[in-house]
PDB file of C-alpha atoms in Angstrom:
ATOM      1  CA  MET A   1      68.276  47.281 104.556  1.00 43.00           C
ATOM      2  CA  HIS A   2      66.770  46.364 107.905  1.00 44.00           C
ATOM      3  CA  ASP A   3      68.273  48.015 110.981  1.00 46.00           C
ATOM      4  CA  GLY A   4      65.977  46.941 113.793  1.00 42.00           C
ATOM      5  CA  GLY A   5      62.249  47.110 114.418  1.00 40.00           C
ATOM      6  CA  ILE A   6      60.530  44.012 113.024  1.00 36.00           C
ATOM      7  CA  PRO A   7      63.203  41.277 112.806  1.00 38.00           C
ATOM      8  CA  ASP A   8      63.908  39.431 109.573  1.00 37.00           C
ATOM      9  CA  LEU A   9      62.891  36.234 111.371  1.00 32.00           C
ATOM     10  CA  LEU A  10      59.287  37.308 110.781  1.00 35.00           C
ATOM     11  CA  ARG A  11      59.751  36.489 107.117  1.00 39.00           C
ATOM     12  CA  ALA A  12      57.903  33.252 106.350  1.00 38.00           C
ATOM     13  CA  VAL A  13      59.696  30.463 104.477  1.00 34.00           C
ATOM     14  CA  GLY A  14      57.392  30.875 101.493  1.00 41.00           C
ATOM     15  CA  ASP A  15      57.666  34.663 101.222  1.00 64.00           C
ATOM     16  CA  GLU A  16      59.611  34.685  97.962  1.00 69.00           C
ATOM     17  CA  GLU A  17      57.149  32.307  96.326  1.00 67.00           C
ATOM     18  CA  ALA A  18      54.206  34.380  97.584  1.00 64.00           C
ATOM     19  CA  VAL A  19      55.713  37.599  96.235  1.00 67.00           C
ATOM     20  CA  ALA A  20      56.401  35.952  92.875  1.00 67.00           C
ATOM     21  CA  HIS A  21      52.804  34.733  92.710  1.00 63.00           C
ATOM     22  CA  GLN A  22      51.523  38.241  93.454  1.00 63.00           C
ATOM     23  CA  ALA A  23      53.704  39.701  90.718  1.00 67.00           C
ATOM     24  CA  GLU A  24      52.527  37.110  88.210  1.00 68.00           C
ATOM     25  CA  HIS A  25      48.868  37.847  88.960  1.00 63.00           C
ATOM     26  CA  PHE A  26      49.203  41.604  88.569  1.00 68.00           C
ATOM     27  CA  ASP A  27      51.362  41.159  85.476  1.00 66.00           C
ATOM     28  CA  GLU A  28      48.910  38.930  83.624  1.00 71.00           C
ATOM     29  CA  ALA A  29      45.463  38.586  85.218  1.00 63.00           C
ATOM     30  CA  VAL A  30      44.108  42.122  85.056  1.00 83.00           C
ATOM     31  CA  ASP A  31      42.444  44.363  82.475  1.00 91.00           C
ATOM     32  CA  PRO A  32      45.209  46.868  81.614  1.00 93.00           C
ATOM     33  CA  GLU A  33      42.924  49.632  80.356  1.00 95.00           C
ATOM     34  CA  PHE A  34      40.633  49.435  83.387  1.00 95.00           C
ATOM     35  CA  GLU A  35      43.629  49.625  85.722  1.00 95.00           C
ATOM     36  CA  ILE A  36      45.209  52.577  83.901  1.00 96.00           C
ATOM     37  CA  GLU A  37      41.987  54.612  83.948  1.00 97.00           C
ATOM     38  CA  ARG A  38      40.560  53.462  87.290  1.00 95.00           C
ATOM     39  CA  PRO A  39      38.511  55.002  88.930  1.00 96.00           C
ATOM     40  CA  ARG A  40      37.548  56.972  85.811  1.00 94.00           C
ATOM     41  CA  GLY A  41      34.925  55.298  83.684  1.00 90.00           C
ATOM     42  CA  ALA A  42      33.613  53.144  86.521  1.00 94.00           C
ATOM     43  CA  GLY A  43      30.778  55.454  87.553  1.00 95.00           C
ATOM     44  CA  ALA A  44      30.276  58.431  89.835  1.00 95.00           C
ATOM     45  CA  LEU A  45      29.798  56.436  93.052  1.00 96.00           C
ATOM     46  CA  TYR A  46      32.871  54.278  92.487  1.00 96.00           C
ATOM     47  CA  GLN A  47      35.025  57.287  91.724  1.00 96.00           C
ATOM     48  CA  ALA A  48      33.744  59.192  94.751  1.00 95.00           C
ATOM     49  CA  LEU A  49      34.452  56.277  97.106  1.00 95.00           C
ATOM     50  CA  ILE A  50      37.992  55.768  95.815  1.00 96.00           C
ATOM     51  CA  GLU A  51      38.859  59.454  95.896  1.00 96.00           C
ATOM     52  CA  SER A  52      37.456  59.827  99.418  1.00 95.00           C
ATOM     53  CA  LYS A  53      40.034  57.344 100.731  1.00 95.00           C
ATOM     54  CA  PHE A  54      42.934  59.367  99.373  1.00 97.00           C
ATOM     55  CA  ARG A  55      41.432  62.636 100.660  1.00 96.00           C
ATOM     56  CA  ARG A  56      41.017  61.155 104.133  1.00 95.00           C
ATOM     57  CA  GLY A  57      44.614  60.066 104.362  1.00 96.00           C
ATOM     58  CA  ILE A  58      46.027  63.283 102.942  1.00 97.00           C
ATOM     59  CA  ALA A  59      43.824  65.435 105.180  1.00 96.00           C
ATOM     60  CA  ALA A  60      45.148  63.669 108.288  1.00 96.00           C
ATOM     61  CA  LEU A  61      48.717  64.800 107.586  1.00 97.00           C
ATOM     62  CA  PRO A  62      49.851  67.768 109.689  1.00 96.00           C
ATOM     63  CA  PHE A  63      51.400  69.474 106.637  1.00 97.00           C
ATOM     64  CA  PRO A  64      50.517  69.871 102.940  1.00 97.00           C
ATOM     65  CA  LEU A  65      51.876  67.471 100.326  1.00 97.00           C
ATOM     66  CA  ALA A  66      52.961  70.256  97.970  1.00 97.00           C
ATOM     67  CA  GLY A  67      56.721  70.164  97.521  1.00 97.00           C
ATOM     68  CA  THR A  68      57.241  66.880  99.387  1.00 98.00           C
ATOM     69  CA  THR A  69      58.751  63.640  98.135  1.00 98.00           C
ATOM     70  CA  VAL A  70      56.296  60.739  98.367  1.00 98.00           C
ATOM     71  CA  LEU A  71      56.957  57.014  98.112  1.00 98.00           C
ATOM     72  CA  ASP A  72      53.828  55.121  97.057  1.00 98.00           C
ATOM     73  CA  VAL A  73      54.288  51.535  98.273  1.00 98.00           C
ATOM     74  CA  CYS A  74      52.428  48.763  96.401  1.00 96.00           C
ATOM     75  CA  CYS A  75      51.555  51.503  93.931  1.00 97.00           C
ATOM     76  CA  GLY A  76      49.897  49.249  91.374  1.00 94.00           C
ATOM     77  CA  SER A  77      48.800  51.126  88.279  1.00 95.00           C
ATOM     78  CA  GLY A  78      49.391  54.564  89.788  1.00 97.00           C
ATOM     79  CA  MET A  79      45.963  55.531  91.084  1.00 97.00           C
ATOM     80  CA  GLY A  80      47.378  56.866  94.352  1.00 97.00           C
ATOM     81  CA  ALA A  81      50.422  58.370  92.670  1.00 98.00           C
ATOM     82  CA  GLU A  82      48.108  60.470  90.519  1.00 98.00           C
ATOM     83  CA  ALA A  83      46.253  61.738  93.602  1.00 97.00           C
ATOM     84  CA  TYR A  84      49.470  62.715  95.385  1.00 98.00           C
ATOM     85  CA  ALA A  85      51.036  64.313  92.312  1.00 98.00           C
ATOM     86  CA  ALA A  86      47.864  66.381  91.819  1.00 97.00           C
ATOM     87  CA  ARG A  87      48.582  67.909  95.231  1.00 97.00           C
ATOM     88  CA  GLY A  88      52.095  68.930  94.293  1.00 98.00           C
ATOM     89  CA  ALA A  89      54.139  65.951  95.517  1.00 98.00           C
ATOM     90  CA  VAL A  90      57.090  64.396  93.693  1.00 98.00           C
ATOM     91  CA  VAL A  91      56.104  60.732  93.562  1.00 98.00           C
ATOM     92  CA  THR A  92      58.068  57.497  93.358  1.00 98.00           C
ATOM     93  CA  GLY A  93      56.162  54.220  93.109  1.00 98.00           C
ATOM     94  CA  VAL A  94      57.230  50.763  94.272  1.00 97.00           C
ATOM     95  CA  ASP A  95      55.607  47.507  93.204  1.00 95.00           C
ATOM     96  CA  VAL A  96      56.547  43.853  92.639  1.00 93.00           C
ATOM     97  CA  SER A  97      54.716  43.815  89.302  1.00 93.00           C
ATOM     98  CA  LEU A  98      56.642  45.145  86.320  1.00 94.00           C
ATOM     99  CA  GLU A  99      53.464  45.386  84.256  1.00 94.00           C
ATOM    100  CA  ALA A 100      51.730  47.373  87.006  1.00 95.00           C
ATOM    101  CA  LEU A 101      54.604  49.865  86.930  1.00 97.00           C
ATOM    102  CA  ARG A 102      54.329  50.098  83.159  1.00 96.00           C
ATOM    103  CA  ARG A 103      50.611  50.825  83.529  1.00 97.00           C
ATOM    104  CA  ALA A 104      51.438  53.485  86.125  1.00 97.00           C
ATOM    105  CA  HIS A 105      53.845  55.118  83.670  1.00 96.00           C
ATOM    106  CA  GLU A 106      51.126  55.114  81.029  1.00 97.00           C
ATOM    107  CA  ARG A 107      48.701  56.733  83.489  1.00 98.00           C
ATOM    108  CA  ALA A 108      51.322  59.388  84.245  1.00 98.00           C
ATOM    109  CA  ARG A 109      51.803  60.021  80.536  1.00 97.00           C
ATOM    110  CA  ARG A 110      48.073  60.381  79.911  1.00 97.00           C
ATOM    111  CA  ARG A 111      47.500  62.635  82.929  1.00 97.00           C
ATOM    112  CA  SER A 112      50.756  64.591  82.607  1.00 97.00           C
ATOM    113  CA  PHE A 113      52.254  64.051  86.046  1.00 97.00           C
ATOM    114  CA  GLY A 114      55.770  63.082  87.049  1.00 96.00           C
ATOM    115  CA  PHE A 115      56.364  59.527  88.236  1.00 97.00           C
ATOM    116  CA  GLU A 116      59.423  57.385  88.949  1.00 97.00           C
ATOM    117  CA  ALA A 117      59.068  53.598  89.259  1.00 96.00           C
ATOM    118  CA  VAL A 118      61.064  51.057  91.269  1.00 97.00           C
ATOM    119  CA  LEU A 119      60.536  47.300  90.990  1.00 96.00           C
ATOM    120  CA  ALA A 120      60.848  46.030  94.563  1.00 95.00           C
ATOM    121  CA  ASP A 121      59.232  44.096  97.397  1.00 93.00           C
ATOM    122  CA  ALA A 122      57.454  46.268  99.993  1.00 94.00           C
ATOM    123  CA  GLY A 123      58.939  44.056 102.693  1.00 93.00           C
ATOM    124  CA  ASN A 124      62.491  44.904 101.623  1.00 94.00           C
ATOM    125  CA  LEU A 125      62.590  48.443 100.257  1.00 97.00           C
ATOM    126  CA  PRO A 126      65.848  49.344  98.449  1.00 97.00           C
ATOM    127  CA  PHE A 127      66.212  52.797 100.027  1.00 98.00           C
ATOM    128  CA  LEU A 128      68.257  54.290 102.833  1.00 98.00           C
ATOM    129  CA  ASP A 129      66.620  55.328 106.090  1.00 98.00           C
ATOM    130  CA  ARG A 130      64.472  58.486 105.897  1.00 98.00           C
ATOM    131  CA  THR A 131      64.805  58.890 102.132  1.00 98.00           C
ATOM    132  CA  PHE A 132      61.273  60.215 101.468  1.00 98.00           C
ATOM    133  CA  ASP A 133      59.243  62.885 103.240  1.00 98.00           C
ATOM    134  CA  VAL A 134      56.078  60.783 103.191  1.00 98.00           C
ATOM    135  CA  VAL A 135      55.554  57.066 102.590  1.00 98.00           C
ATOM    136  CA  VAL A 136      52.034  55.912 101.741  1.00 98.00           C
ATOM    137  CA  VAL A 137      50.218  52.677 101.023  1.00 98.00           C
ATOM    138  CA  HIS A 138      46.675  52.142  99.794  1.00 96.00           C
ATOM    139  CA  ASP A 139      45.225  48.626  99.969  1.00 93.00           C
ATOM    140  CA  GLY A 140      48.607  47.015  99.388  1.00 92.00           C
ATOM    141  CA  LEU A 141      49.979  45.683 102.674  1.00 92.00           C
ATOM    142  CA  HIS A 142      47.176  43.176 103.091  1.00 87.00           C
ATOM    143  CA  HIS A 143      48.652  41.294 100.110  1.00 83.00           C
ATOM    144  CA  LEU A 144      51.964  40.708 101.924  1.00 87.00           C
ATOM    145  CA  PRO A 145      52.989  37.478 103.679  1.00 84.00           C
ATOM    146  CA  CYS A 146      54.110  39.641 106.625  1.00 89.00           C
ATOM    147  CA  PRO A 147      52.230  42.977 106.641  1.00 92.00           C
ATOM    148  CA  ALA A 148      54.024  44.153 109.809  1.00 92.00           C
ATOM    149  CA  LEU A 149      57.332  44.011 107.961  1.00 94.00           C
ATOM    150  CA  GLY A 150      55.870  46.234 105.244  1.00 95.00           C
ATOM    151  CA  ILE A 151      54.772  48.811 107.818  1.00 96.00           C
ATOM    152  CA  ASP A 152      58.205  48.699 109.426  1.00 97.00           C
ATOM    153  CA  GLU A 153      59.944  49.272 106.104  1.00 97.00           C
ATOM    154  CA  MET A 154      57.633  52.197 105.317  1.00 98.00           C
ATOM    155  CA  ALA A 155      58.449  53.807 108.654  1.00 98.00           C
ATOM    156  CA  ARG A 156      62.151  53.193 108.191  1.00 98.00           C
ATOM    157  CA  VAL A 157      62.395  55.068 104.875  1.00 98.00           C
ATOM    158  CA  ALA A 158      60.008  57.888 105.919  1.00 98.00           C
ATOM    159  CA  ARG A 159      61.589  61.179 106.948  1.00 98.00           C
ATOM    160  CA  ARG A 160      58.412  62.882 108.168  1.00 98.00           C
ATOM    161  CA  ALA A 161      55.264  60.765 107.942  1.00 98.00           C
ATOM    162  CA  VAL A 162      53.599  57.482 106.991  1.00 98.00           C
ATOM    163  CA  VAL A 163      50.041  57.039 105.699  1.00 98.00           C
ATOM    164  CA  VAL A 164      48.451  53.572 105.870  1.00 97.00           C
ATOM    165  CA  ILE A 165      45.038  53.008 104.214  1.00 96.00           C
ATOM    166  CA  GLU A 166      44.053  49.354 104.581  1.00 94.00           C
ATOM    167  CA  PRO A 167      41.157  46.995 105.415  1.00 91.00           C
ATOM    168  CA  ALA A 168      40.226  47.034 109.100  1.00 91.00           C
ATOM    169  CA  ALA A 169      39.421  44.112 111.362  1.00 88.00           C
ATOM    170  CA  SER A 170      35.796  44.648 112.395  1.00 84.00           C
ATOM    171  CA  PRO A 171      32.644  42.755 113.382  1.00 82.00           C
ATOM    172  CA  ILE A 172      31.008  44.064 110.200  1.00 79.00           C
ATOM    173  CA  THR A 173      33.698  42.446 108.049  1.00 80.00           C
ATOM    174  CA  ARG A 174      33.558  39.166 109.971  1.00 81.00           C
ATOM    175  CA  TRP A 175      29.785  39.080 109.407  1.00 80.00           C
ATOM    176  CA  ALA A 176      30.235  39.873 105.707  1.00 77.00           C
ATOM    177  CA  VAL A 177      32.853  37.136 105.257  1.00 79.00           C
ATOM    178  CA  HIS A 178      30.667  34.613 107.081  1.00 78.00           C
ATOM    179  CA  HIS A 179      27.732  35.362 104.768  1.00 76.00           C
ATOM    180  CA  GLY A 180      29.809  35.427 101.587  1.00 77.00           C
ATOM    181  CA  LEU A 181      29.533  39.183 101.084  1.00 71.00           C
ATOM    182  CA  ALA A 182      33.261  39.791 101.534  1.00 74.00           C
ATOM    183  CA  ALA A 183      36.245  37.692 100.537  1.00 74.00           C
ATOM    184  CA  GLU A 184      38.693  35.993 102.860  1.00 77.00           C
ATOM    185  CA  VAL A 185      41.114  35.087 100.066  1.00 75.00           C
ATOM    186  CA  GLU A 186      41.719  37.332  97.040  1.00 68.00           C
ATOM    187  CA  GLU A 187      41.857  36.267  93.396  1.00 70.00           C
ATOM    188  CA  CYS A 188      45.634  36.637  93.463  1.00 65.00           C
ATOM    189  CA  GLY A 189      45.788  33.986  96.174  1.00 65.00           C
ATOM    190  CA  ASN A 190      46.649  35.868  99.355  1.00 70.00           C
ATOM    191  CA  ARG A 191      44.618  35.702 102.514  1.00 76.00           C
ATOM    192  CA  ILE A 192      43.300  39.218 103.172  1.00 79.00           C
ATOM    193  CA  HIS A 193      44.907  40.628 106.291  1.00 85.00           C
ATOM    194  CA  ARG A 194      42.630  43.058 108.089  1.00 89.00           C
ATOM    195  CA  PHE A 195      44.371  45.425 110.482  1.00 90.00           C
ATOM    196  CA  GLY A 196      43.643  46.603 113.983  1.00 83.00           C
ATOM    197  CA  PRO A 197      44.624  50.222 114.732  1.00 73.00           C
ATOM    198  CA  GLY A 198      47.031  49.189 117.477  1.00 89.00           C
ATOM    199  CA  GLU A 199      48.780  46.816 115.092  1.00 92.00           C
ATOM    200  CA  VAL A 200      49.820  49.674 112.795  1.00 95.00           C
ATOM    201  CA  GLU A 201      50.403  52.254 115.516  1.00 95.00           C
ATOM    202  CA  GLY A 202      52.734  49.986 117.480  1.00 94.00           C
ATOM    203  CA  VAL A 203      55.119  49.553 114.542  1.00 95.00           C
ATOM    204  CA  LEU A 204      55.089  53.262 113.686  1.00 96.00           C
ATOM    205  CA  ARG A 205      55.890  54.292 117.256  1.00 96.00           C
ATOM    206  CA  ARG A 206      58.753  51.794 117.498  1.00 95.00           C
ATOM    207  CA  ARG A 207      60.243  53.516 114.466  1.00 96.00           C
ATOM    208  CA  GLY A 208      60.011  56.946 116.075  1.00 96.00           C
ATOM    209  CA  LEU A 209      56.796  58.258 114.538  1.00 97.00           C
ATOM    210  CA  ASP A 210      55.518  59.495 117.865  1.00 95.00           C
ATOM    211  CA  ARG A 211      52.339  61.242 116.674  1.00 97.00           C
ATOM    212  CA  VAL A 212      49.568  59.042 115.322  1.00 97.00           C
ATOM    213  CA  ARG A 213      46.040  59.700 114.055  1.00 96.00           C
ATOM    214  CA  THR A 214      43.668  56.807 113.453  1.00 95.00           C
ATOM    215  CA  GLN A 215      40.289  56.844 111.736  1.00 94.00           C
ATOM    216  CA  ARG A 216      37.862  54.106 110.765  1.00 93.00           C
ATOM    217  CA  ASN A 217      35.013  54.372 108.318  1.00 92.00           C
ATOM    218  CA  LEU A 218      32.461  52.289 106.456  1.00 91.00           C
ATOM    219  CA  MET A 219      33.111  51.605 102.801  1.00 89.00           C
ATOM    220  CA  TRP A 220      32.273  48.915 100.279  1.00 86.00           C
ATOM    221  CA  TYR A 221      32.937  48.521  96.585  1.00 87.00           C
ATOM    222  CA  ALA A 222      34.067  45.654  94.372  1.00 86.00           C
ATOM    223  CA  HIS A 223      37.289  46.076  92.419  1.00 88.00           C
ATOM    224  CA  HIS A 224      35.133  45.900  89.300  1.00 90.00           C
ATOM    225  CA  PRO A 225      31.953  47.725  90.389  1.00 93.00           C
ATOM    226  CA  PRO A 226      28.588  45.972  90.018  1.00 92.00           C
ATOM    227  CA  ARG A 227      26.078  47.260  87.492  1.00 93.00           C
ATOM    228  CA  TRP A 228      23.852  48.842  90.112  1.00 94.00           C
ATOM    229  CA  PHE A 229      26.620  51.324  90.943  1.00 94.00           C
ATOM    230  CA  ARG A 230      25.629  52.997  87.669  1.00 94.00           C
ATOM    231  CA  TRP A 231      22.296  53.981  89.207  1.00 95.00           C
ATOM    232  CA  PHE A 232      24.247  56.723  90.976  1.00 95.00           C
ATOM    233  CA  ASP A 233      25.515  58.255  87.752  1.00 95.00           C
ATOM    234  CA  HIS A 234      22.392  60.415  87.821  1.00 95.00           C
ATOM    235  CA  PRO A 235      23.289  63.560  89.832  1.00 94.00           C
ATOM    236  CA  ALA A 236      20.162  63.398  92.011  1.00 96.00           C
ATOM    237  CA  ALA A 237      20.785  59.741  92.874  1.00 95.00           C
ATOM    238  CA  MET A 238      24.384  60.566  93.737  1.00 95.00           C
ATOM    239  CA  VAL A 239      23.291  63.326  96.119  1.00 94.00           C
ATOM    240  CA  VAL A 240      20.887  60.989  97.902  1.00 94.00           C
ATOM    241  CA  GLY A 241      23.384  58.129  97.928  1.00 91.00           C
ATOM    242  CA  GLY A 242      26.142  60.347  99.265  1.00 91.00           C
ATOM    243  CA  ALA A 243      23.905  61.596 102.064  1.00 94.00           C
ATOM    244  CA  LEU A 244      22.981  58.035 103.069  1.00 91.00           C
ATOM    245  CA  ILE A 245      26.603  56.909 103.052  1.00 91.00           C
ATOM    246  CA  GLY A 246      27.559  59.929 105.166  1.00 91.00           C
ATOM    247  CA  ALA A 247      24.790  59.208 107.670  1.00 93.00           C
ATOM    248  CA  LEU A 248      25.774  55.538 107.989  1.00 88.00           C
ATOM    249  CA  ASP A 249      29.410  56.468 108.448  1.00 88.00           C
ATOM    250  CA  ALA A 250      28.544  59.040 111.105  1.00 88.00           C
ATOM    251  CA  CYS A 251      26.574  56.420 113.041  1.00 88.00           C
ATOM    252  CA  ALA A 252      28.762  53.356 112.650  1.00 83.00           C
ATOM    253  CA  GLY A 253      32.063  54.495 111.152  1.00 85.00           C
ATOM    254  CA  TRP A 254      33.837  53.866 114.460  1.00 83.00           C
ATOM    255  CA  ALA A 255      33.384  50.129 113.788  1.00 85.00           C
ATOM    256  CA  GLY A 256      33.975  50.430 110.058  1.00 87.00           C
ATOM    257  CA  ASN A 257      35.835  48.131 107.719  1.00 89.00           C
ATOM    258  CA  LYS A 258      38.377  50.689 106.444  1.00 92.00           C
ATOM    259  CA  LEU A 259      41.313  51.932 108.480  1.00 94.00           C
ATOM    260  CA  THR A 260      43.387  55.070 107.947  1.00 96.00           C
ATOM    261  CA  VAL A 261      46.438  55.506 110.158  1.00 96.00           C
ATOM    262  CA  VAL A 262      48.781  58.489 109.816  1.00 97.00           C
ATOM    263  CA  GLY A 263      51.939  58.696 111.866  1.00 98.00           C
ATOM    264  CA  TRP A 264      54.544  61.447 111.859  1.00 98.00           C
ATOM    265  CA  ARG A 265      57.672  62.538 113.677  1.00 96.00           C
ATOM    266  CA  SER A 266      57.219  65.507 115.983  1.00 92.00           C
ATOM    267  CA  ARG A 267      60.918  66.195 115.482  1.00 82.00           C
ATOM    268  CA  GLY A 268      62.631  65.727 112.155  1.00 63.00           C
TER     269      GLY A 268
END
């Protein structure tokens, strides 16, 4: 499916083994019910943080999602797909884990939104060029052996825009990793790739997405939230906590650990 951009030579020798290991982890080593319902049931703060990431990416698009076709890359159990469908998009999800796609279908059934699933590697998407209006990824590319190839494939199959929401390379993250507050290697075995804004933008522009918006912000949560997150289930605590998070982000978000990059074509 590749027609230029990032060459196939960037594929590491062990890519197929790495992808298979990722699929095995997400097939077997997760709590299915938590994944289907996430972020529901995990507390007010956790849900607010997760939903804010999707809102940020969607808000950066120069057009509404209603009526568009969206490809959700590394879709997992459908958390992003639900957010995009709620805004009127027709969503297709891609993942290497068959069980994750089954969980996404169950989420769609419970929440009554349309969802089509495709079992595929994000580094080799089985679609023609410019098949979908918008192609999105949320915390998925950093699992890949070659994240740049994933970005390139997203841009290739996008007709109008690409949204990338991923961990950012930052001094804050380096400090957190050094002190054991953030992971360098995930439970599923991959080294966490943290992106610089130029790294994503360069690939998008080579694929003809000539308009790019980049935003960084501060955000932290564990995949399974710690108990103290429940302190914020009280409405007053959530108001105070939200204000503090907003103030910190306003002061230091420019060096934050989360990156949102949206690129689009000025001409279709």
